[in-house]
XYZ file of C-alpha atoms in Angstrom:
582
model
C 6.977 -3.823 28.771
C 5.170 -7.248 29.241
C 2.063 -7.801 27.660
C -1.087 -7.005 29.630
C -3.383 -9.972 29.947
C -6.826 -8.808 30.862
C -8.260 -11.764 33.462
C -10.809 -9.629 34.726
C -13.352 -8.214 32.504
C -14.524 -4.947 33.735
C -12.052 -2.818 31.343
C -11.480 0.826 31.472
C -8.908 1.735 29.273
C -7.028 5.089 30.074
C -7.542 7.889 27.607
C -4.816 10.135 26.520
C -5.995 13.385 24.656
C -3.470 14.768 22.012
C -3.812 17.979 20.233
C -1.647 18.728 17.333
C -1.862 21.113 14.028
C -0.972 18.147 11.881
C -1.707 14.424 12.430
C 0.040 11.868 10.061
C -0.813 8.372 10.095
C 1.693 6.026 9.500
C 5.434 6.657 9.593
C 6.723 4.805 6.579
C 8.362 6.618 3.881
C 5.456 8.820 3.153
C 4.619 9.733 6.653
C 8.259 10.285 7.470
C 8.934 12.485 4.820
C 5.687 14.885 5.219
C 6.671 15.289 8.560
C 10.031 16.618 7.608
C 8.855 18.839 5.074
C 6.662 20.426 7.581
C 9.153 20.825 10.165
C 11.876 22.324 7.476
C 9.237 24.967 6.200
C 7.146 26.017 9.252
C 6.796 25.913 12.965
C 3.903 23.782 13.300
C 3.461 20.842 15.448
C 3.297 17.542 13.835
C 2.261 13.988 15.313
C 3.117 10.674 13.747
C 1.135 7.669 15.020
C 2.892 4.176 14.146
C 1.652 0.835 14.814
C 5.026 -0.655 15.144
C 8.471 1.508 15.507
C 9.249 4.411 12.502
C 13.032 3.066 12.883
C 11.822 -0.321 10.701
C 8.253 0.256 9.664
C 6.649 0.085 6.578
C 8.042 -1.444 2.992
C 11.294 -0.415 3.423
C 11.809 -2.125 6.805
C 14.100 -4.391 5.428
C 15.964 -2.204 2.886
C 15.366 -1.717 -0.698
C 18.654 -2.183 -3.740
C 17.537 0.500 -6.141
C 15.511 3.586 -6.157
C 12.852 2.405 -9.156
C 11.343 5.979 -10.044
C 14.102 8.489 -11.132
C 14.426 10.518 -14.107
C 18.116 9.472 -15.541
C 20.294 11.333 -17.571
C 18.575 12.006 -21.076
C 15.292 11.648 -19.983
C 12.422 14.705 -18.424
C 9.608 13.628 -16.235
C 7.177 13.536 -19.093
C 8.695 10.150 -20.556
C 7.695 8.666 -16.498
C 4.482 9.636 -17.354
C 4.016 8.163 -20.457
C 5.851 4.643 -19.547
C 3.714 4.799 -16.656
C 0.615 5.420 -18.705
C 0.988 2.637 -21.160
C 2.284 0.166 -18.222
C -1.257 0.858 -16.984
C -3.789 0.542 -20.171
C -4.054 4.243 -20.110
C -6.045 4.519 -16.546
C -4.095 6.846 -15.156
C -4.230 10.325 -13.434
C -1.812 12.137 -15.376
C -1.576 15.251 -13.113
C -0.655 12.986 -10.469
C 2.369 11.186 -11.955
C 3.484 14.513 -13.354
C 3.716 15.894 -10.046
C 5.299 12.873 -8.301
C 8.157 12.616 -11.407
C 9.018 16.516 -11.092
C 10.153 15.481 -7.461
C 11.785 11.757 -7.738
C 15.411 13.357 -8.070
C 14.706 16.338 -5.602
C 13.652 14.057 -3.297
C 16.507 11.527 -3.921
C 19.418 13.964 -3.463
C 17.655 14.635 0.153
C 18.001 11.113 1.046
C 21.889 11.050 -0.294
C 22.147 14.500 2.025
C 20.832 12.670 4.714
C 23.268 9.563 4.624
C 21.868 7.353 1.606
C 24.799 5.202 -0.038
C 24.338 5.588 -3.544
C 25.895 3.911 -6.021
C 28.285 5.959 -8.688
C 30.256 5.390 -11.770
C 34.134 6.523 -12.302
C 31.929 9.798 -13.770
C 30.512 10.550 -10.528
C 27.586 9.879 -11.836
C 24.607 7.328 -10.140
C 24.446 4.355 -11.633
C 21.645 3.388 -13.495
C 19.631 -0.116 -13.816
C 17.885 0.343 -17.016
C 16.129 3.497 -17.901
C 14.198 4.905 -14.628
C 16.442 3.324 -11.797
C 19.329 3.677 -9.854
C 21.369 1.443 -7.881
C 22.034 2.016 -3.926
C 22.957 0.410 -0.378
C 19.537 0.807 0.935
C 19.445 -1.690 3.920
C 19.452 1.708 6.163
C 17.020 3.832 4.410
C 14.095 3.814 6.976
C 16.546 4.281 10.122
C 17.938 7.353 7.996
C 14.348 8.966 7.676
C 13.284 7.974 11.315
C 16.875 9.694 12.614
C 15.845 12.894 10.071
C 12.505 12.733 11.933
C 14.020 12.638 15.528
C 16.027 15.620 14.989
C 12.731 17.933 14.952
C 11.644 18.793 18.350
C 8.349 19.973 16.749
C 7.784 16.661 15.633
C 6.658 13.756 17.938
C 6.280 10.306 17.385
C 3.626 7.683 18.990
C 5.380 4.193 18.034
C 3.362 0.676 18.661
C -0.267 2.672 18.497
C -2.751 1.833 16.071
C -4.935 3.726 14.804
C -8.295 2.449 14.002
C -11.056 5.554 12.974
C -11.019 8.970 11.424
C -12.771 11.494 13.210
C -15.276 13.220 10.788
C -17.936 15.388 11.104
C -20.009 17.130 8.037
C -17.537 15.238 5.807
C -14.473 16.805 7.702
C -11.604 15.689 9.510
C -10.950 16.431 12.970
C -8.593 13.781 14.285
C -8.085 9.767 14.886
C -8.669 7.305 17.576
C -6.749 4.293 18.429
C -4.658 2.553 21.031
C -1.408 1.339 22.290
C -0.710 -2.029 21.642
C 1.272 -2.628 24.882
C -0.508 -0.094 27.027
C -3.729 -0.222 28.806
C -4.350 3.032 26.847
C -6.812 4.838 24.047
C -5.674 7.860 22.372
C -7.869 10.380 20.893
C -5.736 12.428 18.739
C -7.148 15.559 17.853
C -6.145 17.618 14.239
C -7.434 20.111 11.920
C -5.350 18.478 8.800
C -4.881 14.816 8.750
C -2.366 12.823 6.252
C -3.434 9.109 5.677
C 0.098 7.402 4.770
C -0.596 4.027 6.403
C 0.367 1.642 3.003
C -1.576 -0.653 1.427
C -3.081 -4.107 1.935
C -1.776 -7.484 2.035
C -3.266 -10.826 3.283
C -6.689 -10.624 1.948
C -6.225 -13.638 -0.208
C -4.468 -17.011 0.658
C -0.569 -16.569 0.197
C 1.695 -18.417 -2.040
C 3.401 -19.824 1.127
C 1.416 -21.739 4.203
C 1.675 -21.913 7.507
C 4.614 -21.475 9.078
C 6.181 -19.650 5.620
C 2.816 -17.791 5.048
C 4.403 -14.189 6.242
C 6.556 -14.794 2.929
C 5.099 -12.321 1.047
C 6.013 -9.820 -1.881
C 3.928 -7.371 0.527
C 4.542 -6.451 4.431
C 2.215 -8.599 5.979
C 1.648 -5.864 8.996
C -0.073 -3.829 6.026
C -3.210 -4.127 6.320
C -5.639 -1.620 4.423
C -6.131 0.465 7.727
C -5.657 3.835 5.773
C -8.153 2.249 2.882
C -10.706 1.009 5.447
C -11.020 4.495 7.485
C -11.734 6.440 4.663
C -14.125 3.974 2.853
C -16.257 3.879 6.214
C -16.638 7.610 6.666
C -17.615 7.771 3.013
C -14.473 8.757 1.274
C -14.307 8.417 -2.444
C -11.892 5.670 -3.563
C -10.517 4.633 -6.844
C -8.982 1.574 -9.376
C -9.292 -1.106 -6.301
C -10.071 -3.788 -9.390
C -6.441 -2.659 -10.600
C -5.029 -5.637 -7.962
C -1.272 -5.993 -7.996
C 0.447 -9.487 -8.887
C 3.665 -9.083 -8.054
C 6.169 -11.362 -10.269
C 8.624 -13.121 -7.880
C 11.507 -15.732 -7.420
C 9.411 -19.023 -5.944
C 9.465 -19.894 -2.377
C 11.176 -16.708 -1.086
C 9.057 -14.589 -2.959
C 12.568 -12.317 -3.720
C 11.794 -9.303 -6.461
C 12.464 -10.065 -9.836
C 13.202 -6.739 -11.018
C 16.949 -6.772 -9.828
C 17.444 -9.846 -12.628
C 15.063 -8.483 -15.540
C 16.746 -5.017 -15.373
C 19.990 -5.801 -13.378
C 21.256 -8.435 -15.618
C 18.839 -8.652 -18.801
C 17.484 -12.065 -17.916
C 14.455 -13.048 -20.042
C 11.622 -15.005 -18.788
C 11.527 -18.567 -20.565
C 9.516 -21.602 -20.049
C 10.592 -25.304 -19.668
C 11.359 -26.137 -23.099
C 13.971 -22.841 -22.624
C 11.600 -20.493 -24.777
C 11.515 -16.970 -24.373
C 7.713 -16.377 -24.038
C 7.737 -12.620 -22.533
C 7.377 -11.491 -26.038
C 4.742 -13.423 -27.108
C 2.484 -11.913 -24.034
C 3.999 -8.452 -23.889
C 6.573 -6.837 -21.031
C 4.306 -4.473 -19.122
C 4.054 -5.601 -15.229
C 0.919 -7.287 -15.782
C 1.610 -9.152 -19.006
C 4.730 -10.815 -17.170
C 2.698 -12.380 -14.804
C -0.069 -13.332 -17.104
C 2.632 -14.643 -19.490
C 3.727 -16.663 -16.677
C 0.239 -18.140 -15.856
C -0.366 -19.114 -19.203
C 2.555 -20.963 -19.647
C 1.848 -23.054 -16.422
C -1.630 -23.745 -17.477
C -0.639 -24.758 -20.852
C 1.858 -27.274 -19.391
C 5.081 -25.191 -20.575
C 6.052 -24.821 -16.978
C 8.090 -24.408 -14.497
C 8.735 -20.732 -15.435
C 12.159 -19.045 -15.060
C 14.222 -15.843 -15.238
C 17.374 -17.063 -17.248
C 20.713 -16.221 -15.170
C 22.602 -19.111 -16.924
C 24.993 -17.361 -18.966
C 25.487 -14.089 -17.223
C 29.282 -13.397 -15.373
C 30.989 -14.330 -12.458
C 30.874 -10.975 -11.639
C 27.163 -10.520 -12.378
C 26.474 -13.231 -10.287
C 28.458 -12.346 -7.430
C 26.716 -9.293 -7.563
C 23.347 -10.536 -7.360
C 24.268 -12.113 -4.246
C 25.268 -8.954 -2.650
C 22.179 -7.357 -4.177
C 19.540 -9.372 -2.726
C 21.325 -8.998 0.791
C 19.805 -5.710 0.617
C 16.418 -6.810 0.718
C 15.420 -10.174 0.446
C 18.187 -12.337 2.224
C 16.722 -15.643 1.857
C 17.025 -15.651 -2.039
C 20.780 -15.295 -1.310
C 20.628 -17.909 1.072
C 18.498 -20.441 -1.421
C 21.258 -20.154 -3.644
C 24.464 -20.682 -1.391
C 22.169 -23.521 0.151
C 21.669 -24.844 -3.565
C 25.291 -25.163 -3.819
C 24.758 -23.376 -7.593
C 25.446 -19.454 -8.115
C 22.877 -17.703 -10.380
C 25.321 -17.796 -13.072
C 25.146 -21.561 -12.863
C 21.013 -21.840 -12.509
C 18.136 -20.450 -13.749
C 15.474 -18.924 -10.985
C 11.995 -20.090 -11.289
C 9.676 -17.150 -10.404
C 5.494 -17.341 -9.786
C 3.008 -14.558 -9.487
C 1.953 -13.921 -5.817
C -1.457 -13.608 -4.410
C -2.941 -10.113 -5.096
C -2.453 -6.751 -3.481
C -4.293 -3.668 -2.988
C -1.479 -1.172 -3.181
C -1.508 2.611 -4.568
C 2.502 2.522 -5.415
C 2.749 -0.164 -7.935
C -0.733 -0.335 -9.132
C -3.778 2.734 -8.955
C -5.619 1.722 -5.945
C -6.515 4.253 -3.287
C -8.262 7.399 -2.243
C -9.309 9.589 -4.861
C -7.515 12.503 -4.375
C -6.955 16.227 -6.066
C -3.429 17.269 -7.627
C -2.210 18.617 -3.985
C -3.203 14.897 -2.662
C -6.614 16.203 -0.648
C -8.944 13.271 -0.048
C -12.915 14.350 -0.868
C -13.033 14.107 2.552
C -11.510 17.759 3.808
C -8.372 18.263 5.579
C -7.655 14.687 4.682
C -4.884 14.186 2.851
C -3.420 10.998 1.067
C 0.530 9.790 0.119
C 2.143 7.128 -0.738
C 0.455 3.536 -1.114
C -3.002 4.989 -0.119
C -3.110 7.508 -2.651
C -4.622 6.500 -5.510
C -4.492 7.212 -9.403
C -0.680 7.288 -9.695
C 0.864 4.103 -10.413
C 4.586 3.115 -10.672
C 5.386 5.507 -8.080
C 8.101 3.415 -5.724
C 9.967 4.574 -2.798
C 10.441 8.067 -4.342
C 7.083 8.408 -5.767
C 6.034 7.982 -1.795
C 8.628 10.600 -0.609
C 7.255 13.095 -3.268
C 3.882 12.688 -2.337
C 4.156 13.075 1.463
C 6.006 16.386 0.435
C 3.302 17.402 -2.054
C 0.458 16.876 0.529
C 2.671 18.765 3.359
C 3.212 21.842 0.981
C -0.359 21.838 0.331
C -1.124 21.630 4.094
C 1.005 24.506 4.784
C -1.031 26.496 1.875
C -3.322 25.885 3.580
C -2.869 26.857 6.857
C -0.594 30.339 5.205
C -4.339 31.406 3.575
C -6.222 30.371 6.786
C -8.378 28.541 5.066
C -11.870 27.773 6.882
C -11.485 25.318 9.733
C -7.615 25.409 9.951
C -7.719 27.199 12.827
C -9.751 25.791 15.189
C -9.570 26.035 18.716
C -9.127 22.346 20.999
C -12.013 23.248 22.750
C -13.783 23.398 19.067
C -12.118 20.181 18.215
C -13.297 18.619 20.946
C -16.719 19.178 20.700
C -16.877 18.242 16.891
C -15.988 14.556 17.641
C -16.171 13.768 21.096
C -19.382 11.404 21.031
C -17.531 9.690 17.838
C -14.399 9.254 20.125
C -16.161 7.811 23.262
C -18.034 5.357 21.123
C -14.991 3.928 19.302
C -13.308 3.573 22.731
C -16.225 1.770 23.728
C -15.847 -0.623 20.787
C -12.539 -1.341 22.224
C -13.722 -1.896 26.022
C -16.657 -4.286 24.696
C -14.233 -5.960 22.587
C -11.682 -6.958 25.536
C -14.737 -7.641 27.779
C -15.820 -10.572 25.751
C -16.011 -13.572 27.161
C -16.377 -16.223 24.163
C -16.574 -15.967 20.922
C -17.566 -18.695 18.368
C -14.588 -17.868 16.161
C -11.283 -16.616 16.686
C -9.232 -14.163 14.464
C -7.399 -16.564 12.803
C -9.643 -18.899 11.805
C -11.983 -15.838 10.285
C -8.734 -14.640 8.490
C -8.190 -18.381 6.736
C -12.135 -17.969 5.759
C -11.811 -14.611 4.392
C -8.392 -15.567 2.330
C -9.908 -18.776 1.069
C -13.370 -16.996 -0.204
C -11.189 -14.363 -1.790
C -8.541 -16.637 -3.030
C -11.850 -19.094 -4.866
C -14.235 -16.485 -5.474
C -12.358 -12.859 -6.444
C -9.391 -14.064 -8.611
C -6.760 -15.637 -6.364
C -3.910 -18.174 -7.261
C -6.378 -21.042 -7.056
C -8.166 -19.775 -10.307
C -4.723 -18.263 -11.761
C -6.390 -14.703 -10.759
C -9.587 -15.583 -12.978
C -13.078 -14.840 -11.861
C -16.617 -14.327 -13.211
C -19.739 -12.316 -11.902
C -21.376 -15.527 -10.066
C -17.989 -15.790 -8.333
C -17.956 -12.575 -6.931
C -21.363 -12.433 -5.966
C -20.765 -15.432 -3.840
C -17.825 -13.792 -2.628
C -19.433 -10.535 -1.868
C -22.185 -12.913 0.398
C -19.272 -14.626 2.004
C -17.528 -11.673 3.052
C -20.211 -10.043 4.206
C -21.391 -13.004 6.838
C -17.637 -12.892 7.853
C -18.246 -9.332 8.833
C -21.033 -10.357 10.915
C -18.919 -12.802 12.600
C -16.351 -10.429 13.524
C -18.498 -7.987 15.103
C -18.658 -10.993 18.026
C -14.619 -11.509 18.162
C -12.955 -10.984 21.377
C -9.352 -10.248 22.401
C -7.508 -10.999 25.935
C -4.799 -8.349 25.730
C -4.172 -5.149 23.817
C -1.805 -7.103 21.174
C -4.972 -9.394 20.369
C -6.893 -6.274 20.169
C -4.549 -5.302 17.274
C -5.216 -8.295 15.465
C -9.268 -8.072 15.398
C -8.961 -4.580 13.850
C -6.414 -5.879 11.266
C -9.022 -8.243 10.361
C -11.756 -5.995 10.623
C -9.828 -3.613 8.445
C -9.077 -6.497 5.591
C -12.525 -7.332 5.336
C -13.377 -3.766 4.807
C -10.882 -3.524 1.813
C -12.393 -7.145 0.826
C -15.920 -6.126 0.479
C -14.591 -2.708 -2.135
C -12.327 -4.938 -4.002
C -15.213 -7.399 -5.072
C -17.230 -4.413 -6.012
C -14.688 -2.643 -7.850
C -14.181 -5.922 -9.822
C -17.974 -6.471 -10.331
C -17.759 -2.835 -11.363
C -15.100 -2.792 -14.079
C -17.165 -4.994 -17.107
C -13.882 -5.742 -18.718
C -10.510 -6.911 -18.700
C -7.934 -3.958 -19.200
C -5.017 -5.617 -17.594
C -4.802 -9.253 -18.076
C -4.225 -11.021 -14.442
C -4.876 -8.098 -12.412
C -8.240 -7.890 -13.145
C -9.013 -11.190 -15.370
C -13.198 -10.998 -15.730
C -14.037 -14.105 -17.535
C -17.226 -12.633 -18.622
C -15.729 -9.665 -19.980
C -12.857 -10.886 -21.552
C -11.392 -8.066 -23.347
C -10.936 -4.135 -23.451
C -14.255 -1.891 -23.869
C -13.828 1.772 -24.572
C -16.774 2.176 -22.285
C -14.257 1.482 -19.383
C -11.705 3.849 -20.637
C -12.141 5.847 -17.348
C -11.927 5.455 -13.574
C -13.892 2.805 -11.295
C -14.667 5.019 -8.143
C -16.354 3.959 -5.185
C -17.858 5.459 -2.173
C -19.758 3.566 0.921
C -23.207 4.730 1.538
C -25.133 3.384 4.074
C -22.958 0.220 4.407
C -22.661 -0.338 0.835
C -20.327 0.489 -1.576
C -21.633 2.117 -4.659
C -19.785 2.541 -7.892
C -18.761 5.889 -9.511
C -17.461 5.986 -13.251
C -15.474 9.225 -13.930
C -13.790 10.172 -17.101
C -10.402 10.686 -17.825
C -8.560 13.531 -16.424
C -6.347 15.340 -19.125
C -5.657 18.535 -17.289
C -2.616 19.695 -15.160
C -4.805 20.341 -12.196
C -7.577 19.022 -10.418
C -9.658 19.933 -7.789
C -12.864 18.233 -6.132
C -15.002 20.790 -6.857
C -14.538 20.389 -10.752
C -15.938 16.736 -9.949
C -19.243 17.858 -8.623
C -19.969 19.426 -11.632
C -19.139 15.997 -13.789
């Protein structure tokens, strides 16, 4: 459909109301699998709201060449928990890691039955890549999930609908509000159970590549932290935003490096040819930190050493990158040298907030319910469970879905609420949100554009909140400046205008990022230690402090972020009632 431009400024959006049993925000990996789980095990109505199209949305849009979380032969789920715990310097929720790891292999078998090609050896065993990964041909992994969803009549999908606000009354969720990015329509979606599965946050910091190439980043540029922002603004408790994720990537293409490090055993070397990874450590954050230090101390550029691998390995790398980052394959071909003939230069990306690699996200119980009743989180928006990757997102979607089914079967209060009762609870909220949409569309002039404010935001975060410009380092004075400037940008964002529904999407994506920035700054200031080099490199507190051997959580109260400290959780099950007793 052609883009609608609003030349007249008397805007009144068409309002469509939809009632469902379970509303899923985000049609990525976790969202699709949660819907499948509910449809396979009940007769409940499910609605997925996705701002793009579920066939090619989310982190798997371009495909992937390995499942990075799998319990390989000779290992057990507890081994994976131990690995992730060590990599995160102990700041993890073991209950979440274990329940996810126990599902890794089952969801993998299900993917294979749906049509995913998993590489096998001569004995019919999955081909392992390291101790925890298996190789796949995953270019079509997302279309396979989307096709599986479409086969279930009780699952409806709203593509090209951007959700901006949860409908919450008395700390219980009753649905969400959004708008079509193509048509002049606002949607009010009512449901007694909601799963947030929208992905993490990219674009907060100035990226590696400027201008035309700024989209060449590690995490999807369309993931703006929408799910985080919606929860933050409704008072949900969040966790570990200070554990930012900085990926170690192939320079310029920002292609993955794990395929090189694990697939062919490539070591990190500096310009002198010295292997430096053993000097700094090999945890995820230490690999980035070592690369930064080598460059700062004048021993860069840094590389992954691929010269000397076999021609067969070199050819395999060309094929592997076609599954997820074809620009890297093209770079090798254009250079006239194969991977076995040249080392691959590496660099750290800008920081991201993502619960699939680090532990940032909603504070959830073991069943993946957030501190807002009826609201669940799965995948990159769920905190406390790092290193979950694709199979972990699938596992959390399944866990959240089964938890919801259990709630319905036990007739928990509020689950069987009527459609009229749903509307009465939050109708006023919904009308106000839609009024805000119309106001932005009716505004004639704005002092700044979305792009100008976005660039200003990225500059602030880059220079004062530990971006590439400062080698990921920051101090309390810098964070205070960042907080003030982000606050000013939040104020200016209230004056933005939109000339189309697509422009309205960009306005809200900026607003979401700014809310997440505010939370990140508060968390960075809240953890007064350096527990993960590069991820939280606090120059005022350069060492680990036992006093912070726990979770830095937060909750927004009256527009401000309040920091909450919680001790480590050692049990196999956790619910929010326990937290209220602490």
